[in-house]
Amino acid sequence: MKELVEVIAKALVEKPDEVVVTEKTNGKHTTIELHVAPTDMGKVIGKQGRIAKAIRTVIKAASMQEDVYVDVEIVE
């Protein structure tokens, strides 16, 4: 899941070298934190949070195959 979030985020931002993705696992619950440059926050979140919601939807669909719950947090 971490790699999928990283690929999606790097395709969206202007500074892909500043994208950092961390993963914390607690049983069947996984939290993925996405760190991007402050100037790229708007590109990752999108208008009214639509891009962020789309990223979370894709990750949720992919995580259902692995039978885990994944939460994506976008951190500045």
C-alpha positions as a LaTeX table, in Angstrom:
\begin{tabular}{lrrr}
\hline
Residue & $x$ (\AA) & $y$ (\AA) & $z$ (\AA) \\
\hline
Met1 & 0.00 & 0.00 & 0.00 \\
Lys2 & 2.85 & 2.35 & 0.84 \\
Glu3 & 4.29 & 2.05 & $-2.65$ \\
Leu4 & 0.90 & 2.71 & $-4.27$ \\
Val5 & 0.41 & 5.94 & $-2.30$ \\
Glu6 & 3.95 & 7.01 & $-3.18$ \\
Val7 & 3.45 & 6.43 & $-6.91$ \\
Ile8 & 0.15 & 8.33 & $-6.94$ \\
Ala9 & 1.55 & 11.26 & $-4.93$ \\
Lys10 & 4.71 & 11.59 & $-7.02$ \\
Ala11 & 2.60 & 11.78 & $-10.17$ \\
Leu12 & 0.58 & 14.68 & $-8.72$ \\
Val13 & 3.22 & 16.99 & $-7.22$ \\
Glu14 & 5.80 & 19.35 & $-8.70$ \\
Lys15 & 8.52 & 18.23 & $-6.26$ \\
Pro16 & 8.39 & 14.42 & $-6.29$ \\
Asp17 & 11.73 & 14.14 & $-4.47$ \\
Glu18 & 10.10 & 15.68 & $-1.35$ \\
Val19 & 7.36 & 13.03 & $-1.13$ \\
Val20 & 7.79 & 10.86 & 1.96 \\
Val21 & 5.42 & 8.02 & 2.82 \\
Thr22 & 5.51 & 6.27 & 6.20 \\
Glu23 & 3.51 & 3.25 & 7.26 \\
Lys24 & 2.46 & 2.27 & 10.79 \\
Thr25 & 0.83 & $-1.11$ & 11.35 \\
Asn26 & $-1.17$ & $-2.19$ & 14.37 \\
Gly27 & $-2.70$ & $-5.63$ & 13.77 \\
Lys28 & $-5.10$ & $-5.33$ & 10.84 \\
His29 & $-5.13$ & $-1.52$ & 11.00 \\
Thr30 & $-2.52$ & 0.37 & 8.98 \\
Thr31 & $-2.00$ & 4.12 & 8.89 \\
Ile32 & $-0.16$ & 5.59 & 5.94 \\
Glu33 & 1.16 & 9.13 & 6.36 \\
Leu34 & 1.86 & 11.14 & 3.22 \\
His35 & 4.28 & 14.05 & 3.61 \\
Val36 & 4.65 & 16.51 & 0.70 \\
Ala37 & 6.18 & 19.95 & 0.25 \\
Pro38 & 3.97 & 22.77 & 1.57 \\
Thr39 & 3.63 & 24.17 & $-1.95$ \\
Asp40 & 2.24 & 20.82 & $-3.18$ \\
Met41 & $-0.42$ & 20.37 & $-0.49$ \\
Gly42 & $-3.13$ & 21.85 & $-2.70$ \\
Lys43 & $-2.30$ & 19.47 & $-5.53$ \\
Val44 & $-2.58$ & 16.42 & $-3.27$ \\
Ile45 & $-5.76$ & 17.57 & $-1.52$ \\
Gly46 & $-7.49$ & 19.02 & $-4.58$ \\
Lys47 & $-10.57$ & 21.20 & $-4.78$ \\
Gln48 & $-12.87$ & 20.42 & $-1.86$ \\
Gly49 & $-10.66$ & 17.42 & $-1.02$ \\
Arg50 & $-11.62$ & 15.45 & $-4.12$ \\
Ile51 & $-8.14$ & 14.18 & $-4.95$ \\
Ala52 & $-7.48$ & 13.19 & $-1.32$ \\
Lys53 & $-10.80$ & 11.33 & $-1.29$ \\
Ala54 & $-9.92$ & 9.58 & $-4.56$ \\
Ile55 & $-6.54$ & 8.48 & $-3.16$ \\
Arg56 & $-8.25$ & 7.09 & $-0.05$ \\
Thr57 & $-10.84$ & 5.28 & $-2.19$ \\
Val58 & $-8.16$ & 3.60 & $-4.34$ \\
Ile59 & $-6.18$ & 2.53 & $-1.27$ \\
Lys60 & $-9.33$ & 1.23 & 0.44 \\
Ala61 & $-10.21$ & $-0.86$ & $-2.63$ \\
Ala62 & $-6.67$ & $-2.25$ & $-2.84$ \\
Ser63 & $-6.58$ & $-3.03$ & 0.89 \\
Met64 & $-9.79$ & $-5.09$ & 0.73 \\
Gln65 & $-7.89$ & $-7.74$ & $-1.21$ \\
Glu66 & $-5.37$ & $-8.04$ & 1.63 \\
Asp67 & $-8.07$ & $-8.03$ & 4.36 \\
Val68 & $-6.65$ & $-5.03$ & 6.23 \\
Tyr69 & $-8.00$ & $-1.58$ & 7.08 \\
Val70 & $-5.84$ & 1.23 & 5.72 \\
Asp71 & $-6.19$ & 4.90 & 6.62 \\
Val72 & $-4.35$ & 7.57 & 4.61 \\
Glu73 & $-3.37$ & 10.80 & 6.35 \\
Ile74 & $-1.94$ & 13.75 & 4.48 \\
Val75 & 0.55 & 15.58 & 6.70 \\
Glu76 & 2.26 & 18.89 & 6.00 \\
\hline
\end{tabular}
